[in-house]
Each structure stands twice: as C-alpha cells, then as structure tokens.
PDB file of C-alpha atoms and ligand atoms in Angstrom:
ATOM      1  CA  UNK A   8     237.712 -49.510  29.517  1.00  0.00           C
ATOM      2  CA  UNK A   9     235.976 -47.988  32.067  1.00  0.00           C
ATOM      3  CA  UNK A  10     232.033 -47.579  32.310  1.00  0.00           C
ATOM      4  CA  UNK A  11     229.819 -45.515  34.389  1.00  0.00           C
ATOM      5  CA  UNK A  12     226.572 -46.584  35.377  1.00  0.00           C
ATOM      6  CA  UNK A  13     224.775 -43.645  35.791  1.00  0.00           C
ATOM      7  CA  UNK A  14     221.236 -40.998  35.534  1.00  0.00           C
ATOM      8  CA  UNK A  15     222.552 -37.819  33.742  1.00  0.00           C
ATOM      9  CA  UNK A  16     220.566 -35.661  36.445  1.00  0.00           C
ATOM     10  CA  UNK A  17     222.061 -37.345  39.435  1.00  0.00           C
ATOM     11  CA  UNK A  18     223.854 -35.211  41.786  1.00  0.00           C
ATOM     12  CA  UNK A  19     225.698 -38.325  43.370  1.00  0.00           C
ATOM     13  CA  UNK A  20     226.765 -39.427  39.489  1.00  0.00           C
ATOM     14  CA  UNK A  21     227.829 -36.021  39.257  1.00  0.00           C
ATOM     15  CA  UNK A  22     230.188 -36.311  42.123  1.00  0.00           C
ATOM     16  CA  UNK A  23     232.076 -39.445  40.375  1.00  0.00           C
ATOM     17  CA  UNK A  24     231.882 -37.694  36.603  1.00  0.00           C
ATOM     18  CA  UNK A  25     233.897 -34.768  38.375  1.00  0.00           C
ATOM     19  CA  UNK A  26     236.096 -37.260  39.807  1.00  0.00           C
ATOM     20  CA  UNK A  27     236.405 -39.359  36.586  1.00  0.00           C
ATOM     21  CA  UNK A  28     237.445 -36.155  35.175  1.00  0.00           C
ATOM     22  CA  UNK A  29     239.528 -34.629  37.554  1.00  0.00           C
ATOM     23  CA  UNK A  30     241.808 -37.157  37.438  1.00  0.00           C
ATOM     24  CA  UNK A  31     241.882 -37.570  33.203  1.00  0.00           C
ATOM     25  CA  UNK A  32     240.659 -40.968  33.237  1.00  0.00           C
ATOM     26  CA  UNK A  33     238.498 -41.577  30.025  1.00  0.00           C
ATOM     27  CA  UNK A  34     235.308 -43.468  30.711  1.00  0.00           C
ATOM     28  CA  UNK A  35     231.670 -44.504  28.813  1.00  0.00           C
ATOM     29  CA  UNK A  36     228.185 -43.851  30.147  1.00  0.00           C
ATOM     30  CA  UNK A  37     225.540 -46.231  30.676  1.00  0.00           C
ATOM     31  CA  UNK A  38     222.516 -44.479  31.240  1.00  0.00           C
ATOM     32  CA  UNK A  39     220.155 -46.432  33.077  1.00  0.00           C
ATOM     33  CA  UNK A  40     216.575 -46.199  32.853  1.00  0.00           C
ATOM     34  CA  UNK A  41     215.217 -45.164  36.302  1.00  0.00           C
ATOM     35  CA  UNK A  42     213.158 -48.120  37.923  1.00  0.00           C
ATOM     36  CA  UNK A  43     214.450 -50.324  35.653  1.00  0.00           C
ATOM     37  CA  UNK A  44     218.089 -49.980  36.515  1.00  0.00           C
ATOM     38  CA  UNK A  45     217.447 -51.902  39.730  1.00  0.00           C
ATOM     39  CA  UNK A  46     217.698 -55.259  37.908  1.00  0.00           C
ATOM     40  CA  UNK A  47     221.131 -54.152  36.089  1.00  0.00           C
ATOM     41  CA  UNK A  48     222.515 -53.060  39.741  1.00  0.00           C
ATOM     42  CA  UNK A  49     221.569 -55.448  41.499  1.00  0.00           C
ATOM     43  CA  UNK A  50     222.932 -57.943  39.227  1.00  0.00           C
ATOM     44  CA  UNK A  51     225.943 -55.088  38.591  1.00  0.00           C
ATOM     45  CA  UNK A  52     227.000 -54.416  42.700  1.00  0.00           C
ATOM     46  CA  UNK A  53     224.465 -55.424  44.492  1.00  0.00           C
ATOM     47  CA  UNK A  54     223.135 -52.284  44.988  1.00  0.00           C
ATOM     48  CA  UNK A  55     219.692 -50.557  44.001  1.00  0.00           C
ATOM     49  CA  UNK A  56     221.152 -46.894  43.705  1.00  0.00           C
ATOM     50  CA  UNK A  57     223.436 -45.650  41.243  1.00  0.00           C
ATOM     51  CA  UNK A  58     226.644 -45.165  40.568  1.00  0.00           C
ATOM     52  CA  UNK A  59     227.901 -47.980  39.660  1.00  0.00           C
ATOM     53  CA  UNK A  60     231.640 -47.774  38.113  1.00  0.00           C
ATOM     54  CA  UNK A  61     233.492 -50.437  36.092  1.00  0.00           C
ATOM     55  CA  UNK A  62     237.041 -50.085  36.236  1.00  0.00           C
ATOM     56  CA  UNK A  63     238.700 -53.215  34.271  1.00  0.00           C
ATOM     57  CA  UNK A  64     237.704 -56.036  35.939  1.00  0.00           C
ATOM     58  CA  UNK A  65     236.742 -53.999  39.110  1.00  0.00           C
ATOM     59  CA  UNK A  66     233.204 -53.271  39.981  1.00  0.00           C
ATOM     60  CA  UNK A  67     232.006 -50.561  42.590  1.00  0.00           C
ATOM     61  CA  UNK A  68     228.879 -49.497  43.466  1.00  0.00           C
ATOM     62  CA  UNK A  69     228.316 -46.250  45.848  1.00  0.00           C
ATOM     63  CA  UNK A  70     230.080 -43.321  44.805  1.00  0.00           C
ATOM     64  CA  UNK A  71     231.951 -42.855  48.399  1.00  0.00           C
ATOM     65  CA  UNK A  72     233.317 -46.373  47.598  1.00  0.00           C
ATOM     66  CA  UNK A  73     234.181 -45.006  44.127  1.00  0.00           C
ATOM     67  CA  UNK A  74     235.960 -42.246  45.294  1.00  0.00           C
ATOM     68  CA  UNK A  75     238.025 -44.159  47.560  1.00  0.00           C
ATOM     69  CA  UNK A  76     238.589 -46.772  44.413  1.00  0.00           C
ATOM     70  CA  UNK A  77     239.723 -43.885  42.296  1.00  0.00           C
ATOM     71  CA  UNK A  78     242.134 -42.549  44.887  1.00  0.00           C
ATOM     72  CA  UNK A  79     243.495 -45.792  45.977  1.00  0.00           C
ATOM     73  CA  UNK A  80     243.988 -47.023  41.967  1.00  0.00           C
ATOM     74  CA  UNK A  81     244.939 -43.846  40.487  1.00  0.00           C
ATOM     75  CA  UNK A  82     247.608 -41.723  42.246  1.00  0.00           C
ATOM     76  CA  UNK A  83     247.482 -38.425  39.905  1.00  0.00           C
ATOM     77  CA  UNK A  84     246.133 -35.411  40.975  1.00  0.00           C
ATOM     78  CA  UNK A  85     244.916 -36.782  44.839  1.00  0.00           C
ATOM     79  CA  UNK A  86     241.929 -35.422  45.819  1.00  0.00           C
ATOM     80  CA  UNK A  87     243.091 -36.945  49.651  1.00  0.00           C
ATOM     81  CA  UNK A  88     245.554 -34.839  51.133  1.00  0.00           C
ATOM     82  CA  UNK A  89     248.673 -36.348  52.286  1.00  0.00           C
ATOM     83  CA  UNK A  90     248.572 -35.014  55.873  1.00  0.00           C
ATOM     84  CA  UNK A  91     246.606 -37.628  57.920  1.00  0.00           C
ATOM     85  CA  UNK A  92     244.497 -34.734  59.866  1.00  0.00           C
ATOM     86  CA  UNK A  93     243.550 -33.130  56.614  1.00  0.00           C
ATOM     87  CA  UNK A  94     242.741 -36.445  55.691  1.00  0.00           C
ATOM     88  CA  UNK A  95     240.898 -36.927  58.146  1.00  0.00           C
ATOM     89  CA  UNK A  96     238.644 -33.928  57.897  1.00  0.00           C
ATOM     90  CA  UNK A  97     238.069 -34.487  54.280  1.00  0.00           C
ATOM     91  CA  UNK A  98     236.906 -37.583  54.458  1.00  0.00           C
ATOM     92  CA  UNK A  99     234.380 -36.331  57.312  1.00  0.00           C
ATOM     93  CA  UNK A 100     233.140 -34.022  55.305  1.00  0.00           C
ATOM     94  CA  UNK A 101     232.929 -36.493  52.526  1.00  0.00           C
ATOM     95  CA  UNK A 102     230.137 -38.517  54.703  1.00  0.00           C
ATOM     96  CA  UNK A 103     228.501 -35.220  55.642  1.00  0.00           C
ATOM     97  CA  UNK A 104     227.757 -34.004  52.678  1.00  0.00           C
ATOM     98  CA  UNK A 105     226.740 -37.578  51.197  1.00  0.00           C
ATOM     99  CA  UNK A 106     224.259 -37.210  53.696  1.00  0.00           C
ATOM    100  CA  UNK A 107     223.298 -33.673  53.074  1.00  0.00           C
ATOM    101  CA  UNK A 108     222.756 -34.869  49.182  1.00  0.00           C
ATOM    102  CA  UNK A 109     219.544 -36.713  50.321  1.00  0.00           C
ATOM    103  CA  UNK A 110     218.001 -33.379  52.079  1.00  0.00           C
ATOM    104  CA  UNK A 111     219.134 -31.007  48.659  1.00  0.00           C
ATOM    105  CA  UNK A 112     217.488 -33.764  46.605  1.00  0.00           C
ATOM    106  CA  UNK A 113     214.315 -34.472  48.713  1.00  0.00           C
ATOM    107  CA  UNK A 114     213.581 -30.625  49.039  1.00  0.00           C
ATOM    108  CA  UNK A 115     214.244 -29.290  45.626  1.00  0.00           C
ATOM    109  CA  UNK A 116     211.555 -32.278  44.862  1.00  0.00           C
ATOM    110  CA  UNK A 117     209.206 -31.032  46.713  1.00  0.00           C
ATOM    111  CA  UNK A 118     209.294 -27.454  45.274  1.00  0.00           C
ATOM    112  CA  UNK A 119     208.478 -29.084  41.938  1.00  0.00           C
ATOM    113  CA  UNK A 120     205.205 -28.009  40.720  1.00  0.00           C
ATOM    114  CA  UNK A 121     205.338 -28.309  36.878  1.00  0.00           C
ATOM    115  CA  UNK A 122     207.328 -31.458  36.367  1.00  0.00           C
ATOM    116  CA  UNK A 123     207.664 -30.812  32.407  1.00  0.00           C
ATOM    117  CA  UNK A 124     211.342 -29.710  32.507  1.00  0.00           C
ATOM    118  CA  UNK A 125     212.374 -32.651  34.622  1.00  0.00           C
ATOM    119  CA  UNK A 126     210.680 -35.090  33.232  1.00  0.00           C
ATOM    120  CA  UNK A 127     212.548 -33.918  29.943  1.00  0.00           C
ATOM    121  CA  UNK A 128     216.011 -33.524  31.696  1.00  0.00           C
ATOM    122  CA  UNK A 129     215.651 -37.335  33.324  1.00  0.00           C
ATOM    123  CA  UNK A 130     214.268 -39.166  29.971  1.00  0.00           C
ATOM    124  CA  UNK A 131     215.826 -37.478  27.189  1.00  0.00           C
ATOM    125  CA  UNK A 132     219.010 -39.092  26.800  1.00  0.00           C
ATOM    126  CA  UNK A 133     216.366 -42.857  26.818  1.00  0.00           C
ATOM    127  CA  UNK A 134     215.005 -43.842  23.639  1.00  0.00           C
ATOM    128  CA  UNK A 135     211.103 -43.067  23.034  1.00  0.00           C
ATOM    129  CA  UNK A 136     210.393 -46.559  22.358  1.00  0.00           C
ATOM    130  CA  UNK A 137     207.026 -46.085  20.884  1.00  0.00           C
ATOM    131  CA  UNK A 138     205.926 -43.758  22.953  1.00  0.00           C
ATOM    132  CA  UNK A 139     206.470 -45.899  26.263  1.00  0.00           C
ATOM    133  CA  UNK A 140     209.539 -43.801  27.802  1.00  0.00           C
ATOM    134  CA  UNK A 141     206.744 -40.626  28.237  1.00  0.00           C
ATOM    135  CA  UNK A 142     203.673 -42.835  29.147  1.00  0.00           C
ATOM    136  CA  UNK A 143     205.687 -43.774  32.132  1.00  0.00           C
ATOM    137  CA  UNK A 144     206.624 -39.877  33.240  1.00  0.00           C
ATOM    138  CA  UNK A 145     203.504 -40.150  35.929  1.00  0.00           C
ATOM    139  CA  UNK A 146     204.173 -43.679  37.114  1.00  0.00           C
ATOM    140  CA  UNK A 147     208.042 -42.116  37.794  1.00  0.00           C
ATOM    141  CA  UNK A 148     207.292 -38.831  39.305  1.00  0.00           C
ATOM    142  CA  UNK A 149     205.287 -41.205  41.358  1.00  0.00           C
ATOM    143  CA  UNK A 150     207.785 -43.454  42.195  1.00  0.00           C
ATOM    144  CA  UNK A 151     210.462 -40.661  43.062  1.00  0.00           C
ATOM    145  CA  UNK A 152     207.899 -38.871  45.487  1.00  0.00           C
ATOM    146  CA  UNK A 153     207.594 -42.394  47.489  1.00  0.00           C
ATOM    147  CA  UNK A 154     210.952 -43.259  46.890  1.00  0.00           C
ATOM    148  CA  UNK A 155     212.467 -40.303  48.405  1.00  0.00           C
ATOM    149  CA  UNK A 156     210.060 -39.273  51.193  1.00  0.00           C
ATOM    150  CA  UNK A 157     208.678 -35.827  49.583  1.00  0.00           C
ATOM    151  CA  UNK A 158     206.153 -35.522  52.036  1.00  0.00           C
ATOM    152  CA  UNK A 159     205.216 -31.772  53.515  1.00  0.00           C
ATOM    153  CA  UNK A 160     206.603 -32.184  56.701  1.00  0.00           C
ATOM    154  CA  UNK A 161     209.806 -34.467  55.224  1.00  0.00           C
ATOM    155  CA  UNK A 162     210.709 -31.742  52.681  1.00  0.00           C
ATOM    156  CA  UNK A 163     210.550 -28.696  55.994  1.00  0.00           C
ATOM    157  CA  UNK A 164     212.869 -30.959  57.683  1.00  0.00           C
ATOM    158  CA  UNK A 165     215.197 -31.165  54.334  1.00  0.00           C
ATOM    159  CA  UNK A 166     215.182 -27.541  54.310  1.00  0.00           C
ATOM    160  CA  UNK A 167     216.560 -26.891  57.503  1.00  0.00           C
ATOM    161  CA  UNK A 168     219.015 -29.622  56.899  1.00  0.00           C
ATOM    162  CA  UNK A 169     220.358 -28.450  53.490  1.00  0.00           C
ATOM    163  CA  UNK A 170     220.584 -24.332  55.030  1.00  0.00           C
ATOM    164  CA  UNK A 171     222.677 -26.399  57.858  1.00  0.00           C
ATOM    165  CA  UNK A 172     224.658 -27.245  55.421  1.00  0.00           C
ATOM    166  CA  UNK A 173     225.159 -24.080  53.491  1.00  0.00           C
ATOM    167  CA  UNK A 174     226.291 -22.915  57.227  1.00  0.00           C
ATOM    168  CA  UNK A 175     229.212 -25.562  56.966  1.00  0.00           C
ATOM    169  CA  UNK A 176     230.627 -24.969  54.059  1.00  0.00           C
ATOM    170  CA  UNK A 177     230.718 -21.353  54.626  1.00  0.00           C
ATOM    171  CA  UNK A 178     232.024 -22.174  58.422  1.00  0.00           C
ATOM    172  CA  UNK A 179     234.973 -24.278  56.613  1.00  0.00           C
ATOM    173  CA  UNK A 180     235.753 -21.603  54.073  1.00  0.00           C
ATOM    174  CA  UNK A 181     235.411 -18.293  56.795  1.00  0.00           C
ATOM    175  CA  UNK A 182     233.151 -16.780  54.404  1.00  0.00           C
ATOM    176  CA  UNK A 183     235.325 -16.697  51.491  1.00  0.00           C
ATOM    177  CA  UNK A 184     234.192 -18.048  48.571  1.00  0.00           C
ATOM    178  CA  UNK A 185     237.850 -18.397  46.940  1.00  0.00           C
ATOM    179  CA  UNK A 186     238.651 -20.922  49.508  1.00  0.00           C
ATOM    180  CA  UNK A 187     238.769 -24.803  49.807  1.00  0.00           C
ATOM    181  CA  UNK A 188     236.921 -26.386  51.980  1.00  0.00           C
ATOM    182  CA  UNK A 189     239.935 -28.014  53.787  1.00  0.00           C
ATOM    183  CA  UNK A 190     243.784 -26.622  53.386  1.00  0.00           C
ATOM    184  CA  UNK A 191     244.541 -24.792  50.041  1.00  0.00           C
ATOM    185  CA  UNK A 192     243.190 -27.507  47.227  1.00  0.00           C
ATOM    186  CA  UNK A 193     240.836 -29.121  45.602  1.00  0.00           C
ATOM    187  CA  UNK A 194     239.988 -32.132  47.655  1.00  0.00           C
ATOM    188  CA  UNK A 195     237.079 -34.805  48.009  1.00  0.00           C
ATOM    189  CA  UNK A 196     235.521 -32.665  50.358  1.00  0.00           C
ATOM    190  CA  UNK A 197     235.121 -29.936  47.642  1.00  0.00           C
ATOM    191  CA  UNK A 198     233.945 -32.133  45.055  1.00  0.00           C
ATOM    192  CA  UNK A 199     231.341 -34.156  47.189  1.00  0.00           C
ATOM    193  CA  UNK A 200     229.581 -30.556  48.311  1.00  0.00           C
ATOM    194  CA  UNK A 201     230.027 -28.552  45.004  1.00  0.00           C
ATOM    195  CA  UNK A 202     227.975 -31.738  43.432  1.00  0.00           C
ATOM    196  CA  UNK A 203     225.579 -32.626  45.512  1.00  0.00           C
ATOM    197  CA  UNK A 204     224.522 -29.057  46.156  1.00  0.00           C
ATOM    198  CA  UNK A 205     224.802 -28.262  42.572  1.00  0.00           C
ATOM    199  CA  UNK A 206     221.375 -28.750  41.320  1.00  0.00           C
ATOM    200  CA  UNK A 207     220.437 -26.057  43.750  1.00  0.00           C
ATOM    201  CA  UNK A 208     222.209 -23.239  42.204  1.00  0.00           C
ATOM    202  CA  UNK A 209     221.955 -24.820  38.576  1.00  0.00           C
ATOM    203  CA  UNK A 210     225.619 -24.255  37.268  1.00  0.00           C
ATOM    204  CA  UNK A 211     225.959 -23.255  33.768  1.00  0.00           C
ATOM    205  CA  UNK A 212     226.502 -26.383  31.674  1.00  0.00           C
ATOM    206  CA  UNK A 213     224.798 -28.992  34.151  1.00  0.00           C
ATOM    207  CA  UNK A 214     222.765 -31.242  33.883  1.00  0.00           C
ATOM    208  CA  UNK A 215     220.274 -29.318  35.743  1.00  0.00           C
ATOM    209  CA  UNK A 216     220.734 -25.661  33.976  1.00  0.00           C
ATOM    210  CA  UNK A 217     217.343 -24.706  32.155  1.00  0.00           C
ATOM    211  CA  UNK A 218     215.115 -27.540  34.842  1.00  0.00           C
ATOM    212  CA  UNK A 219     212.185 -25.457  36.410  1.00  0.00           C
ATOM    213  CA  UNK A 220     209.050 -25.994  37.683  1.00  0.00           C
ATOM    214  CA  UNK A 221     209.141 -23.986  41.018  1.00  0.00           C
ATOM    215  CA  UNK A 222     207.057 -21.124  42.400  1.00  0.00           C
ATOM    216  CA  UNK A 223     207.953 -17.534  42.260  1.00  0.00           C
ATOM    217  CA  UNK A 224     208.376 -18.502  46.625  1.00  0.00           C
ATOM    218  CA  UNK A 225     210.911 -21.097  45.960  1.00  0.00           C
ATOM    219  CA  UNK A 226     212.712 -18.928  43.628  1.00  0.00           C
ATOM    220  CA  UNK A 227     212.868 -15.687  46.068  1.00  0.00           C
ATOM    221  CA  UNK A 228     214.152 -18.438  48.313  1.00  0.00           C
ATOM    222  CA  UNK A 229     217.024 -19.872  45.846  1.00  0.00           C
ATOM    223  CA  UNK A 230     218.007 -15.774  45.073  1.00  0.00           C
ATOM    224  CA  UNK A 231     218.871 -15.511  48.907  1.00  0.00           C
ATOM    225  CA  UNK A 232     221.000 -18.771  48.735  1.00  0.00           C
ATOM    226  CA  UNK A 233     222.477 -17.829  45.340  1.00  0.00           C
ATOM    227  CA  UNK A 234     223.716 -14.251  47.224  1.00  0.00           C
ATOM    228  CA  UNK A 235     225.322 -16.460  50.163  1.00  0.00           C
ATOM    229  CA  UNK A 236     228.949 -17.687  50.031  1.00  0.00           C
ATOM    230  CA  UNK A 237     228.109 -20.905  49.797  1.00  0.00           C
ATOM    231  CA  UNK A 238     226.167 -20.324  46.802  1.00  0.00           C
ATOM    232  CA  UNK A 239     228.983 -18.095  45.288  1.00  0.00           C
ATOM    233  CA  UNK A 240     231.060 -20.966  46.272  1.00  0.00           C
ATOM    234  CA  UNK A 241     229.746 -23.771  44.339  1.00  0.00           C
ATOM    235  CA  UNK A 242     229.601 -21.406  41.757  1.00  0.00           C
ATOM    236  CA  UNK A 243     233.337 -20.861  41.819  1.00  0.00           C
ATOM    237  CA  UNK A 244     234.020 -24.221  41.859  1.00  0.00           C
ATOM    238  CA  UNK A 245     232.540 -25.589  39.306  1.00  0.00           C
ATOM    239  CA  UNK A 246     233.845 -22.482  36.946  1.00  0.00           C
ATOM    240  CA  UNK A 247     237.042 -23.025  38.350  1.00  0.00           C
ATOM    241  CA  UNK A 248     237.809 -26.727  39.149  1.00  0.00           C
ATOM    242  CA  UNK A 249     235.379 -28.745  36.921  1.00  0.00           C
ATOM    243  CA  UNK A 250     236.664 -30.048  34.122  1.00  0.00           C
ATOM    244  CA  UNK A 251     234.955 -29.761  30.856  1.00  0.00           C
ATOM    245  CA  UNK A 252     234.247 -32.699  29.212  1.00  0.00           C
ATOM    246  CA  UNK A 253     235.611 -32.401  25.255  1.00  0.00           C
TER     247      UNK A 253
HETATM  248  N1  GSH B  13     224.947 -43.298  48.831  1.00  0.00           N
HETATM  249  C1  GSH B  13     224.719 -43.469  47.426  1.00  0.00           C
HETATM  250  C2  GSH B  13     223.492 -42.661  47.007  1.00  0.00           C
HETATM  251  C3  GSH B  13     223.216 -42.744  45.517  1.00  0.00           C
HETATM  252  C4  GSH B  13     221.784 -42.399  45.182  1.00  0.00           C
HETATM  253  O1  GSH B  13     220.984 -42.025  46.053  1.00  0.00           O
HETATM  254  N2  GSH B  13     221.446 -42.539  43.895  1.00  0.00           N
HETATM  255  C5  GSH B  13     220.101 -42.294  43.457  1.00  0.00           C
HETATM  256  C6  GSH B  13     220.093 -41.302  42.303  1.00  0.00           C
HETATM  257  S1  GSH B  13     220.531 -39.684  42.877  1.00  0.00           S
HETATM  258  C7  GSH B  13     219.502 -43.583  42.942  1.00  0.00           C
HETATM  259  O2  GSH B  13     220.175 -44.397  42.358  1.00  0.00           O
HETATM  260  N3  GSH B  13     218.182 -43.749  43.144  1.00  0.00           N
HETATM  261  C8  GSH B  13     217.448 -44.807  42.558  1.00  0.00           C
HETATM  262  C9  GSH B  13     216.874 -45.790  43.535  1.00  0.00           C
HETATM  263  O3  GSH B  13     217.108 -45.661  44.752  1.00  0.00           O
HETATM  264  O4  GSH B  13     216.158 -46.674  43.057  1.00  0.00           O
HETATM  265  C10 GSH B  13     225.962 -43.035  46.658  1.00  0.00           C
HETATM  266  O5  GSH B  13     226.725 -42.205  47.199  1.00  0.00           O
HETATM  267  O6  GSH B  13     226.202 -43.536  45.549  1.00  0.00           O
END
C-alpha cells in the first residue's frame, strides 16, 4: 500500500498526486497537520517539508526525489522521455520550476488580505478537536508569513520571478497553448509547472478553486495572466492531462 504524506493545498503535493495518478497507482492520504507534521517527517524522511511518499517498504521525502522514485519503480506511462536530450531538458525544467514553486507560493501569500478562505481550505480536512484546530488559524498564518519570507520587498522579488517564469513556459511552447513543454507529450516538465503554478489560475476542481482573499489590484493582475498562454496553458493541462480522481 502506498501512502502520501501530504497538505491538500500544497502545490508541491499536487505535483506527486498528478503523478500518483498519471501513472494508475492507487495510494492513501495522510494529511498532516501543518507545524505539527515536522515531528512525523522528520521521524518519516528526515525532512521538515512535505511530501513524503511510502511506497512498500520504500520511503521518500521531496517530491523531485519522488518523481524520480516513481519513474525508476514504475515503467508505465513515462513521464521521462526516452531520448537522453529530451531527457535532459525535462529534467532541467523539472528543477526550474521546483524553484519557481517557492516565488508562486511566497507571492500569492502576500496578496492575501482576508485569510478566511484559506484558513478553511488548509484546516478543513483536520478534525476541530474542541475548537483547537481554529484557535490556532493566527498562530499559522503567522508561522507561514515567517516561514516563507512574505515580506514587501520578498513578495516584489517573487513577482518578477514567477512572470519570468510564465515567459518560459510560453518560450518552450512558442506561444501555443496546445503544446508540451518539451517534444509532443506529457512529461515531468509539464506536470512540475502545471502544479506548482496552479494555485495561480485556480483550476476547476483544485484544491485551491473558491480560495480568495485578494484585492480587486491583485485580481486585475491574475485577469492579465489568466489571458496569457501560459495561463491558457495550465489551464489546458489540467483539463486535458489530469486525471480525475474516482
Ligand atoms: N522541495 C520540496 C518543497 C516542498 C515544500 O516546500 N513543501 C511545503 C508545503 S508547499 C512544506 O512542507 N512546508 C512546511 C514546512 O516547511 O514546515 C519538494 O519538492 O518536496
């Protein structure tokens, strides 16, 4: 049996549920209460971020490592192209946009003004447990502003970052948003930017469909990226090549 240890709204768990799926492989969540999961990972991978997957008797923690787990372990329906220079790029692009996740993430934080409709997407899958789970929502909106550097002049610097990115993917797909982001299918590449740019352009479904709590600013400002191929792009992909859970 396989588990996932996971937050539902994370854009990096994302990436390895799309995997997961992608390849048919049935797993179980294990939602992790955020703050506290960092004495189950540790002890788990040795790690202090999730994912964390358990495959058997296997044990990964990152979800790059994953990936390369799921490819090496389970042959069907590669998401690492045969051709080594393909290969090559996808992988590249793999570490790019891993990197890019941390700008989409630190920036759409800081556009958060009314934290209601997060706070409710992050806690709601936790038991109340007397009323504890939403007496903690300020220490954790707390903790994620440290955590992740949402600072004014952080979050400016995340925003050029994550339009940088934007420019790649539509630089690797010529403007198209049909296309793959490397040769003519679905590969790592594909999934690793389509999820960890996801929560910006909210796909229907998602974890992060209905969350809110921006200014009418930020919103003129995710219109514009919604219009651009890359935003018709992830759009695409997840209507096209993410599998539906049953
Ligand atoms: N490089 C890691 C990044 C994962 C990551 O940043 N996970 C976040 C959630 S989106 C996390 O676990 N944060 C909690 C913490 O750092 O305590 C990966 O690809 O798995």
């Amino acid at each position: 049996m396989r588990t996932l240890y996971q937050f539902p709204i994370s854009h990096y768990c994302e990436k390895t549920r799309w995997h997961l799926e992608h390849k048919g492989l049935d797993y179980q969540v294990a939602n992790l209460f955020p703050g506290l999961h960092r004495f189950k990972s540790k002890r788990l991978a040795g790690i202090v971020t999730l994912p964390i997957l358990q495959d058997g008797a296997t044990r990964i923690g990152d979800s790059t490592a994953i990936a390369l787990h799921l490819e090496q372990a389970y042959p069907q329906q590669p998401l690492l192209p045969e051709d080594a220079d393909q290969r090559a790029a996808v992988l590249e692009l793999e570490e790019r946009f891993d990197r890019l996740g941390v700008h989409v993430r630190r920036w759409l934080y800081g556009q958060i003004k009314d934290w209601s409709s997060v706070m409710h997407a992050m806690l709601k899958v936790y038991r109340p447990w007397f009323g504890l789970r939403d007496l903690l929502q300020p220490v954790l909106i707390n903790g994620v502003q440290k955590l992740y550097g949402v600072t004014p002049e952080r979050v400016a610097k995340s925003r050029i970052e994550l339009l940088a990115g934007l420019d790649l993917i539509e630089q690797q797909i010529g403007g198209d948003p049909a296309r793959y982001l490397v040769g003519e299918r679905l590969s790592l590449a594909d999934v690793s930017a389509a999820a960890l740019y996801a929560p910006l352009f909210t796909p229907t479904g998602t974890p992060w469909d209905g969350i809110a709590g921006h200014d009418a600013e930020t919103q003129r400002f995710l219109d514009q990226l919604y219009a651009r191929p890359a935003g018709q792009w992830v759009l695409r992909r997840y209507a096209e090549d993410r599998p539906r859970a049953e």
